[in-house]
XYZ file of C-alpha atoms in Angstrom:
672
model
C 18.829 23.632 -37.374
C 17.373 24.126 -41.180
C 19.329 22.969 -43.314
C 22.533 19.861 -42.781
C 25.244 20.776 -41.962
C 27.859 18.144 -42.347
C 27.728 17.521 -38.296
C 24.901 15.520 -38.854
C 25.251 13.226 -41.192
C 24.838 9.692 -39.872
C 27.360 7.304 -41.265
C 26.074 4.531 -43.367
C 25.359 1.894 -40.996
C 23.466 4.069 -38.997
C 21.138 5.908 -40.665
C 17.546 6.064 -40.251
C 17.011 3.665 -43.633
C 19.242 0.861 -42.772
C 17.714 -1.658 -40.942
C 14.448 -0.344 -39.429
C 11.209 -2.573 -39.490
C 8.419 0.342 -39.279
C 5.587 -1.199 -39.625
C 6.048 -4.491 -37.477
C 3.319 -6.608 -35.612
C 4.966 -7.191 -32.674
C 4.828 -4.749 -30.117
C 6.819 -3.294 -26.794
C 4.829 -5.040 -23.739
C 2.228 -2.543 -22.189
C 1.084 -2.386 -19.184
C -1.489 -1.814 -17.176
C -0.863 -0.374 -13.294
C -4.133 -0.276 -12.259
C -4.056 -3.551 -11.913
C -1.563 -3.365 -8.541
C -4.945 -2.582 -6.860
C -5.875 -5.742 -7.257
C -4.241 -8.080 -4.723
C -4.684 -11.326 -6.703
C -3.213 -9.849 -9.731
C -0.108 -8.617 -8.377
C 2.650 -10.764 -8.798
C 0.937 -10.954 -12.707
C 1.798 -7.305 -12.789
C 5.628 -8.137 -11.215
C 5.841 -11.391 -13.932
C 5.460 -8.942 -16.693
C 7.583 -6.354 -16.051
C 10.270 -9.017 -15.953
C 9.715 -10.655 -19.274
C 9.716 -7.381 -20.857
C 13.004 -5.967 -19.202
C 14.987 -9.330 -19.995
C 13.522 -9.632 -23.032
C 12.532 -5.942 -24.403
C 14.513 -3.603 -22.142
C 11.860 -1.590 -22.242
C 7.942 -1.609 -21.918
C 5.531 1.474 -21.674
C 3.165 2.433 -18.594
C -0.720 3.143 -18.221
C -2.397 3.868 -15.710
C 0.696 4.912 -14.220
C -0.717 7.827 -11.103
C 1.416 10.529 -13.009
C -1.828 13.751 -13.176
C -2.897 14.006 -17.371
C -2.852 17.680 -16.047
C 0.998 17.431 -14.877
C 1.702 16.908 -17.815
C 0.084 18.457 -20.211
C 0.781 21.245 -18.485
C 4.352 21.071 -17.940
C 4.435 20.365 -22.729
C 2.722 23.206 -23.051
C 5.325 25.543 -21.344
C 8.362 23.657 -22.911
C 6.876 24.491 -25.999
C 6.183 27.959 -25.739
C 10.140 28.397 -24.238
C 11.314 26.423 -27.463
C 9.194 29.267 -29.706
C 11.778 31.514 -27.950
C 14.166 33.360 -30.203
C 17.235 31.920 -30.065
C 18.959 35.229 -27.617
C 16.262 34.346 -25.201
C 16.951 30.740 -25.183
C 21.049 31.134 -24.666
C 20.383 33.427 -21.986
C 20.498 29.610 -20.074
C 22.601 27.570 -22.112
C 24.301 25.254 -20.511
C 28.368 24.306 -21.347
C 30.685 22.086 -19.491
C 30.980 23.539 -16.245
C 26.792 24.341 -15.489
C 25.861 21.403 -17.379
C 21.921 22.452 -16.150
C 19.969 24.583 -19.016
C 19.753 24.863 -22.639
C 21.552 23.117 -25.873
C 20.945 22.668 -29.000
C 24.780 21.579 -29.636
C 24.910 17.355 -28.573
C 26.847 14.878 -30.114
C 25.865 11.743 -29.579
C 28.485 8.780 -30.797
C 29.858 11.785 -32.392
C 27.883 12.630 -34.412
C 25.689 15.898 -33.577
C 21.899 14.659 -32.590
C 19.514 17.148 -34.213
C 17.511 18.169 -31.430
C 17.809 20.987 -28.951
C 17.475 19.786 -25.125
C 16.616 21.337 -21.974
C 18.216 19.941 -18.837
C 16.912 20.595 -15.625
C 18.263 18.328 -12.249
C 15.811 16.337 -9.664
C 17.796 18.017 -6.477
C 19.407 21.663 -6.871
C 21.848 21.825 -5.791
C 23.305 18.834 -7.932
C 26.728 17.772 -6.082
C 28.956 15.488 -8.964
C 32.588 15.715 -9.492
C 34.732 18.152 -10.343
C 36.062 15.990 -13.950
C 36.064 12.708 -15.205
C 39.922 12.464 -13.918
C 40.439 9.060 -12.315
C 42.943 11.439 -10.217
C 40.464 14.170 -9.102
C 38.212 13.958 -6.227
C 37.483 16.949 -6.177
C 33.263 17.571 -6.280
C 31.817 21.029 -7.363
C 28.791 21.747 -6.711
C 26.137 22.613 -10.149
C 22.362 24.787 -9.971
C 19.844 24.276 -12.492
C 19.582 27.380 -15.093
C 15.778 28.556 -15.175
C 14.380 31.148 -18.374
C 12.235 34.163 -17.167
C 10.191 32.982 -19.291
C 7.297 31.529 -19.003
C 6.299 32.609 -16.260
C 5.222 28.925 -14.274
C 8.285 26.988 -16.377
C 10.242 25.561 -13.044
C 7.220 25.169 -10.889
C 5.161 23.083 -13.686
C 8.669 21.442 -14.334
C 9.690 20.453 -10.838
C 6.120 19.637 -10.276
C 6.266 16.454 -13.174
C 9.540 16.064 -11.948
C 8.248 15.179 -8.278
C 5.656 12.506 -10.157
C 7.854 11.190 -12.166
C 10.283 10.040 -9.349
C 7.537 8.239 -7.446
C 6.645 6.335 -10.330
C 10.387 5.763 -10.618
C 10.546 4.280 -7.088
C 7.318 1.782 -7.538
C 8.765 1.044 -10.639
C 12.167 0.097 -8.625
C 9.914 -2.274 -6.494
C 8.131 -3.832 -8.919
C 11.944 -4.716 -10.495
C 13.031 -6.187 -7.258
C 9.963 -8.132 -6.528
C 10.227 -9.607 -10.532
C 14.197 -10.531 -9.194
C 13.011 -12.742 -5.884
C 14.671 -9.532 -4.329
C 13.269 -7.540 -1.215
C 10.995 -4.255 -2.596
C 13.662 -1.632 -1.026
C 16.461 -4.190 -2.165
C 17.754 -0.181 -4.734
C 16.535 2.314 -2.385
C 19.693 2.932 -0.124
C 21.708 4.013 -3.796
C 19.691 6.197 -4.031
C 19.606 8.806 -0.622
C 21.908 11.082 -2.746
C 20.654 10.902 -6.191
C 21.561 12.413 -9.240
C 18.483 12.375 -11.793
C 17.826 14.736 -14.110
C 14.870 14.705 -16.399
C 15.647 16.008 -20.385
C 13.507 18.545 -22.666
C 13.458 16.850 -25.682
C 12.724 18.871 -29.220
C 13.531 17.802 -32.502
C 12.560 20.296 -35.396
C 11.394 19.047 -38.923
C 15.018 17.273 -40.477
C 15.012 18.233 -44.599
C 17.304 15.004 -44.454
C 15.460 12.745 -42.409
C 17.437 9.941 -45.070
C 21.050 11.973 -43.159
C 20.807 13.011 -39.755
C 18.944 11.061 -35.859
C 17.239 12.990 -33.672
C 19.352 11.123 -31.563
C 21.830 8.588 -32.502
C 21.901 4.572 -31.217
C 22.929 4.773 -27.270
C 21.885 3.252 -23.949
C 21.227 5.294 -21.358
C 24.059 4.919 -18.787
C 21.145 5.381 -15.255
C 19.481 2.999 -13.879
C 15.398 2.998 -15.268
C 14.456 5.898 -17.779
C 10.275 7.101 -17.958
C 9.871 9.217 -21.766
C 7.116 10.728 -21.817
C 6.853 11.298 -25.796
C 4.128 13.393 -27.928
C 2.364 11.311 -30.860
C 4.354 11.408 -33.283
C 6.821 8.944 -32.865
C 10.678 8.185 -33.495
C 11.657 6.058 -31.046
C 13.287 3.113 -31.694
C 14.860 0.492 -30.227
C 16.897 -2.420 -31.037
C 15.926 -5.734 -30.539
C 17.439 -7.485 -28.094
C 16.824 -10.765 -30.261
C 18.483 -9.576 -33.858
C 19.609 -6.143 -32.869
C 16.877 -5.200 -35.481
C 15.795 -1.512 -35.195
C 11.949 -1.843 -33.681
C 10.061 1.796 -33.276
C 7.683 2.012 -30.360
C 3.884 2.880 -31.441
C 2.862 5.898 -28.632
C 0.001 5.205 -25.885
C -1.681 8.828 -25.136
C -0.985 9.306 -22.098
C 0.922 5.963 -21.663
C 4.745 6.417 -20.295
C 8.011 4.058 -22.032
C 9.868 2.513 -19.457
C 13.727 1.335 -20.038
C 16.074 -0.381 -18.322
C 19.793 1.158 -17.691
C 23.016 0.348 -18.140
C 23.258 0.466 -13.919
C 20.194 -2.498 -14.097
C 21.301 -4.260 -16.536
C 25.075 -4.445 -14.808
C 23.178 -5.280 -10.860
C 21.107 -8.180 -12.103
C 24.276 -9.812 -13.971
C 22.896 -9.224 -17.923
C 19.349 -11.360 -16.998
C 18.188 -7.628 -17.984
C 18.693 -5.667 -21.057
C 19.928 -2.363 -21.482
C 19.150 -2.027 -24.831
C 20.355 0.460 -27.273
C 17.517 3.046 -28.611
C 17.847 6.213 -31.579
C 15.169 8.889 -32.486
C 14.181 8.949 -36.225
C 13.337 12.351 -37.300
C 10.970 13.122 -40.205
C 10.946 16.621 -42.234
C 6.940 17.640 -41.335
C 6.015 17.598 -38.266
C 8.532 18.199 -34.961
C 8.239 16.341 -32.266
C 8.420 16.932 -28.273
C 9.185 13.712 -25.113
C 10.408 14.863 -22.301
C 12.327 11.289 -20.372
C 13.644 11.430 -16.267
C 16.470 9.968 -15.722
C 16.857 8.001 -12.972
C 20.479 7.873 -12.108
C 21.678 6.803 -8.356
C 25.245 8.820 -6.801
C 27.057 5.419 -6.035
C 27.142 4.202 -9.367
C 28.053 7.018 -11.485
C 30.846 8.113 -9.394
C 32.154 4.719 -9.150
C 31.518 4.416 -13.368
C 33.905 7.552 -13.236
C 36.104 7.043 -10.136
C 36.388 3.811 -9.261
C 40.106 4.465 -7.934
C 38.913 6.906 -5.253
C 35.040 5.591 -5.304
C 35.308 5.473 -1.085
C 36.815 8.986 -0.573
C 34.523 10.272 -2.754
C 31.277 8.862 -1.233
C 32.332 10.404 2.330
C 33.177 13.670 0.603
C 29.632 13.395 -0.959
C 27.995 13.175 1.817
C 29.871 15.560 3.723
C 29.187 18.686 1.018
C 25.682 17.641 1.192
C 25.632 17.748 4.868
C 26.892 21.309 5.055
C 24.099 22.545 2.568
C 21.307 21.447 5.500
C 20.755 22.460 9.065
C 18.609 19.486 9.396
C 19.256 17.973 13.400
C 20.907 14.590 13.026
C 18.414 13.665 16.018
C 15.150 13.836 13.253
C 17.444 12.066 10.812
C 15.806 8.544 10.217
C 17.677 5.281 8.767
C 17.690 5.452 5.037
C 15.417 2.614 5.283
C 12.282 4.888 6.497
C 13.173 7.454 4.591
C 10.225 9.017 2.528
C 11.210 7.967 -1.575
C 10.628 11.416 -2.478
C 12.162 14.839 -2.414
C 8.452 17.666 -1.371
C 9.303 20.882 -2.317
C 6.495 21.794 -1.636
C 3.295 20.730 -0.825
C 1.594 20.676 -4.491
C 4.349 17.830 -4.588
C 2.483 15.776 -3.012
C 0.140 12.367 -5.189
C -2.489 11.324 -3.444
C -5.056 8.500 -3.634
C -8.444 7.213 -4.435
C -7.784 4.102 -2.453
C -8.727 5.141 1.350
C -12.376 4.086 0.834
C -14.724 7.366 2.094
C -18.220 6.607 3.527
C -21.281 8.708 4.072
C -22.917 8.684 7.638
C -25.694 10.728 6.411
C -28.064 8.415 6.345
C -27.002 7.685 10.951
C -28.995 10.769 11.287
C -32.159 8.694 11.108
C -32.592 6.895 14.675
C -34.772 4.352 12.670
C -32.232 3.668 10.053
C -30.861 0.450 9.495
C -27.593 0.289 10.233
C -26.123 -2.771 8.691
C -25.166 -1.690 5.369
C -22.992 1.114 7.088
C -21.548 -1.228 9.196
C -20.873 -3.901 6.868
C -18.992 -0.523 4.383
C -17.190 -0.423 7.606
C -16.044 -3.774 8.368
C -14.234 -4.053 4.408
C -12.537 -1.183 4.974
C -11.148 -2.729 8.968
C -10.445 -4.838 7.159
C -8.367 -4.509 4.743
C -7.067 -1.248 5.342
C -7.543 -0.388 9.183
C -8.306 3.475 7.806
C -11.011 4.786 5.397
C -12.883 7.881 5.557
C -16.331 9.630 6.796
C -17.968 12.647 5.573
C -21.775 13.821 6.881
C -21.018 12.593 10.329
C -22.774 15.034 12.536
C -19.796 17.330 13.265
C -20.541 20.839 13.256
C -18.050 22.126 10.960
C -18.245 25.519 12.682
C -16.675 24.100 15.653
C -13.777 22.063 13.237
C -13.708 25.799 12.004
C -13.058 27.461 15.480
C -10.978 24.761 16.480
C -8.417 25.120 13.945
C -7.968 28.328 14.151
C -7.856 28.622 17.934
C -4.789 25.888 17.409
C -3.049 27.645 14.623
C -3.036 30.705 16.643
C -1.697 28.841 19.884
C 1.078 27.264 17.848
C 1.879 31.113 16.534
C 2.568 32.471 19.740
C 6.379 32.428 20.893
C 8.278 29.288 21.868
C 8.661 30.804 25.482
C 4.958 31.301 25.615
C 4.559 27.687 24.247
C 6.856 26.550 26.911
C 4.652 27.400 29.841
C 3.264 25.059 29.004
C 5.558 21.862 28.899
C 4.379 18.731 29.254
C 7.393 16.324 31.068
C 7.410 12.815 31.532
C 5.152 14.209 34.940
C 2.811 15.386 33.968
C 1.860 14.120 29.639
C -0.549 16.678 29.310
C 0.083 20.620 27.347
C 3.230 21.582 24.855
C 5.434 19.826 23.581
C 7.957 20.236 20.452
C 10.316 16.842 21.452
C 8.647 13.755 20.578
C 9.943 10.374 19.617
C 7.882 8.182 17.403
C 10.734 4.287 17.168
C 13.427 6.484 19.190
C 13.458 9.565 16.774
C 12.891 12.427 17.167
C 9.172 13.574 14.957
C 8.882 17.190 13.044
C 6.354 19.046 15.014
C 4.996 20.604 17.616
C 2.156 19.656 19.540
C -0.781 20.407 22.398
C -2.807 17.675 24.254
C -5.269 17.672 26.186
C -7.246 14.359 28.415
C -11.273 14.006 26.966
C -11.717 13.747 31.153
C -9.984 16.229 33.374
C -8.708 14.794 35.740
C -8.010 11.086 34.343
C -6.805 8.207 36.277
C -3.469 6.717 34.799
C -1.302 4.170 36.488
C 1.569 5.005 38.223
C 4.194 2.473 36.242
C 4.452 0.587 33.696
C 5.752 -1.621 35.997
C 2.886 -4.697 36.578
C 3.266 -4.904 40.552
C 2.877 -1.316 41.494
C -0.565 -1.688 42.200
C -0.121 2.831 42.589
C -2.421 5.011 40.405
C -1.568 9.240 39.581
C -3.953 11.630 39.115
C -3.656 13.447 35.938
C -4.757 16.789 34.684
C -4.530 19.346 31.098
C -2.944 22.501 31.157
C -4.014 25.607 29.160
C -3.158 28.542 28.048
C -4.147 32.020 29.419
C -3.777 32.831 25.080
C -6.036 32.718 23.199
C -8.082 33.249 25.963
C -11.213 30.611 24.495
C -8.392 27.824 24.422
C -10.374 25.840 26.822
C -12.771 26.072 25.894
C -13.091 25.491 22.524
C -11.433 22.464 22.863
C -13.669 21.312 25.283
C -17.011 21.960 23.096
C -14.485 19.857 20.386
C -14.577 17.347 22.074
C -17.260 15.691 23.638
C -18.307 16.585 20.141
C -15.791 14.804 18.452
C -16.591 11.615 20.885
C -20.025 11.396 19.967
C -18.602 10.193 16.824
C -16.340 8.110 18.532
C -18.372 6.191 19.897
C -21.196 5.795 16.845
C -18.438 4.284 14.891
C -17.951 1.927 18.159
C -20.901 1.079 17.453
C -20.934 0.166 13.443
C -17.927 -1.849 13.956
C -19.046 -3.214 16.961
C -22.392 -4.374 14.451
C -19.939 -5.557 11.653
C -18.383 -7.594 14.136
C -22.291 -9.775 14.491
C -21.222 -7.987 18.349
C -24.300 -6.261 19.673
C -23.610 -2.100 18.638
C -23.322 -1.274 22.688
C -21.018 -4.331 22.652
C -16.944 -2.569 23.607
C -18.559 0.470 24.840
C -18.577 -0.965 28.641
C -14.588 -0.380 28.109
C -14.939 4.178 27.889
C -16.685 4.444 31.422
C -13.905 5.609 32.896
C -11.669 5.934 29.243
C -8.210 7.793 28.751
C -9.071 9.261 25.968
C -6.771 12.248 24.260
C -6.792 15.025 21.843
C -3.959 16.671 19.780
C -3.308 18.989 18.027
C -0.527 18.636 15.871
C 1.495 21.395 13.828
C 4.209 20.716 11.309
C 6.583 22.851 10.382
C 7.990 23.074 6.500
C 11.055 20.787 6.827
C 14.999 21.513 4.938
C 15.186 18.082 4.080
C 11.371 16.663 3.853
C 14.062 13.339 2.022
C 15.416 12.928 5.503
C 13.020 12.854 8.296
C 9.444 12.796 9.001
C 5.988 14.461 10.691
C 6.300 10.850 11.960
C 7.884 8.581 12.601
C 5.607 4.909 11.243
C 3.777 4.003 14.050
C 0.502 1.424 14.721
C -1.822 3.925 16.903
C -2.584 1.787 20.368
C -6.058 2.851 21.412
C -9.150 1.557 20.249
C -9.505 4.118 17.049
C -9.091 7.123 16.199
C -10.749 10.202 14.873
C -8.268 13.275 12.802
C -9.632 15.899 11.398
C -6.887 17.267 8.401
C -6.421 20.467 6.625
C -5.957 19.581 2.812
C -1.736 20.492 2.561
C -1.522 16.019 2.940
C 1.001 13.806 4.104
C -0.389 11.153 5.751
C 0.504 8.413 4.282
C -1.201 4.304 5.184
C 1.223 0.999 4.744
C -1.458 -0.640 3.049
C -2.169 -4.250 4.186
C -2.062 -6.614 1.030
C 2.085 -5.503 0.391
C 3.585 -2.799 2.577
C 2.816 0.123 -0.216
C 2.832 3.539 1.242
C -0.195 5.508 0.118
C -1.177 8.898 0.532
C -4.330 9.623 2.112
C -5.874 12.348 0.098
C -7.385 15.335 1.839
C -11.447 15.872 1.320
C -13.091 18.975 1.961
C -14.683 18.448 5.820
C -14.450 14.657 6.375
C -12.629 13.017 8.756
C -10.154 9.737 8.817
C -11.199 7.164 11.256
C -8.572 4.731 11.627
C -8.009 1.460 13.805
C -6.087 1.020 16.981
C -3.931 -1.771 18.528
C -6.685 -2.140 20.726
C -9.194 -2.986 18.491
C -6.850 -5.830 16.461
C -6.754 -7.778 19.589
C -10.341 -7.354 20.381
C -11.139 -8.632 16.535
C -7.815 -11.005 17.521
C -6.273 -9.917 14.305
C -9.671 -9.668 11.731
C -10.096 -5.771 11.498
C -5.850 -4.128 11.105
C -3.483 -1.206 12.717
C -2.020 0.090 10.085
C 1.064 0.997 10.078
C 1.140 5.072 9.083
C 3.623 7.654 8.975
C 3.117 11.462 8.243
C 5.623 12.831 5.674
C 7.325 16.809 4.743
C 7.435 19.312 2.507
C 10.339 22.168 2.184
C 7.141 24.708 1.973
C 4.102 24.546 3.672
C 3.189 23.494 7.454
C 0.514 21.228 8.058
C -2.203 20.998 10.863
C -4.345 17.788 12.260
C -7.001 17.203 14.640
C -6.613 13.668 16.620
C -8.663 12.276 19.000
C -7.379 9.017 20.528
C -10.130 6.862 21.904
C -8.968 5.235 24.769
C -10.741 2.950 26.988
C -9.974 3.139 30.856
C -7.031 2.248 32.167
C -8.578 -0.775 34.239
C -9.215 -3.060 31.216
C -7.667 -5.908 30.332
C -7.234 -5.775 26.397
C -7.626 -9.788 24.381
C -9.725 -11.564 21.926
C -13.527 -11.243 22.422
C -14.360 -14.634 23.498
C -17.519 -14.222 20.799
C -14.045 -14.442 18.162
C -12.279 -16.952 18.905
C -12.543 -20.773 18.829
C -11.252 -23.805 17.680
C -10.273 -22.898 14.994
C -9.597 -19.519 15.763
C -7.450 -19.448 18.841
C -6.352 -15.998 19.958
C -3.919 -14.818 18.311
C -3.260 -12.678 22.225
C -2.278 -13.060 25.211
C -3.886 -10.419 28.029
C -2.560 -6.434 28.420
C -3.422 -4.292 30.478
C -4.785 -1.021 28.695
C -3.123 1.405 31.211
C 0.461 -0.623 31.731
C 0.598 -0.632 28.097
C -0.742 3.333 27.416
C 2.432 4.223 30.560
C 5.484 2.580 29.264
C 4.023 3.736 25.341
C 4.224 8.037 27.192
C 7.678 7.381 27.771
C 8.829 7.296 24.613
C 6.957 10.182 23.270
C 9.810 12.361 25.099
C 13.553 10.794 24.606
C 15.279 7.931 22.503
C 15.551 4.889 24.477
C 18.115 1.874 24.467
C 15.506 -0.612 23.097
C 11.985 -0.221 21.017
C 8.702 1.081 23.043
C 6.154 -1.693 23.449
C 4.116 -2.470 20.615
C 0.729 -4.594 20.001
C 3.378 -7.724 18.265
C 5.114 -8.462 21.980
C 1.373 -9.767 23.595
C 1.261 -12.731 20.911
C 0.130 -15.931 21.801
């Protein structure tokens, strides 16, 4: 590419010095996404994004959540690849049959671009049309090509792509909200997405006045996310007058632009702007666009006459690739909007509060300050993490190791302790949440053995039944370790209960009486790797029924919380040796909706198993759950009718074992 071949020369009206503004004081909007953490500023951000989409079709985002180290890693890795000898690069050369891989002959508007590229499909393999012929209904499967060098090329690219896709969905939701639509309005279009990302290298050009890195064009996708270096060169055609306008590189920012699909969906309200890349004679430039594209729009553009049959064939082809039983498949609106190839793809948030309980070790310490922190977390999130909580770390390690050893037993060994509707304690691998099967296996045991519960959920039935735990023969110390851990975590639960009472302005022991004959349960969760984590969930969305839950999770991650302020799913970051506390339905009712029982779920991945140990702090079966009389008044009347905990518990327990004809019982069913 050192000598300028005639194929690179642009027509005079399209050359870089024609109608361009190199130093224009006006700038593309730069939007700070960290402002979304402020509930009072969310609508302003949404409006700014809408204005940018309408006026420019382009904007930049900062504090966007794509880790700088992941971006830096992929930038450094791709430079190593492009520096390889040409004979190495063309080993992964793309062609008309397989359009993924290396290419140095790209054309835009029938003029060759001054660049070399490497294209990667987000989903691998990818199903796409066999040809652009409208009458051809064939499909083909294409695979990514990966170079041998650098050795971490594939890993770095896939890691970055996972982060970029998450941000793309977040931006789609904000764009949808800017249009006055539900935030999930566009999600379903991406179930079988054809998104890809590209690595561009623009070498120094001997005649930048004649050639372009990329000729003038509009993106055909929905939105694009571009990481560009500090060299610059991207220009857009301003909607108001068609003048070419340069986009200034902003450190660590990402450039967002609207594609043709979004312009069509919004009926020309939002603008797919024409853009190009100019080059220079001294410095090479790199950029990494992630192009978020949905299958149906692309198929419709290519095959409007055969759209329905193509979509059907596509679904059939995709189903044949996986082996996920339909019992696990979530409804489209409840599927995670990510494809987790490995546990490293998780993007965690630091938003969930972390509270240090070390001062509680002094019996004379003032608990008011910690109680205030707990109260704020319960009100805003319904979730928080605690450190220095007093639960012995060696005991936690023992219980985690014992649980892992149990789940490693043969299936026939585990199923000797299989639980059922008659005896709900023991091993189970067919748990259902919201009538969809969870991708996990579990082991449950009561804190108190035996435990008394109602015989049936029927209000008129006063019979009771006595439930006992089942214990495996192996590991030999399973029962001993479980019971020791249960006693320690119960102590912590009572401490948290006391802090919550104080935070409400009540005596510390106000709620303790409800737990004299408690029905609390400990559970071991094992989430194996899942072949289709974009379709299934480890645990479907739900709210915990009890007073509170104390969760020990490993370092893999997967727990997500539905944020109270906007319904966004927020990942809970694993903190070494911390415990996660969340508020259950009973506490929400007792506090008359002041404190929040947050909906949560667990997403899974394809490569790494995950373990967690929740302690569900449940009151006595005789306890009637209703708003506390100290917290209600004429100005704050009761939000809930009285509900017997035992009946609620037994009714909820039924849906764990099979798919019901109706939704299982929810606390909202008792709204006053």
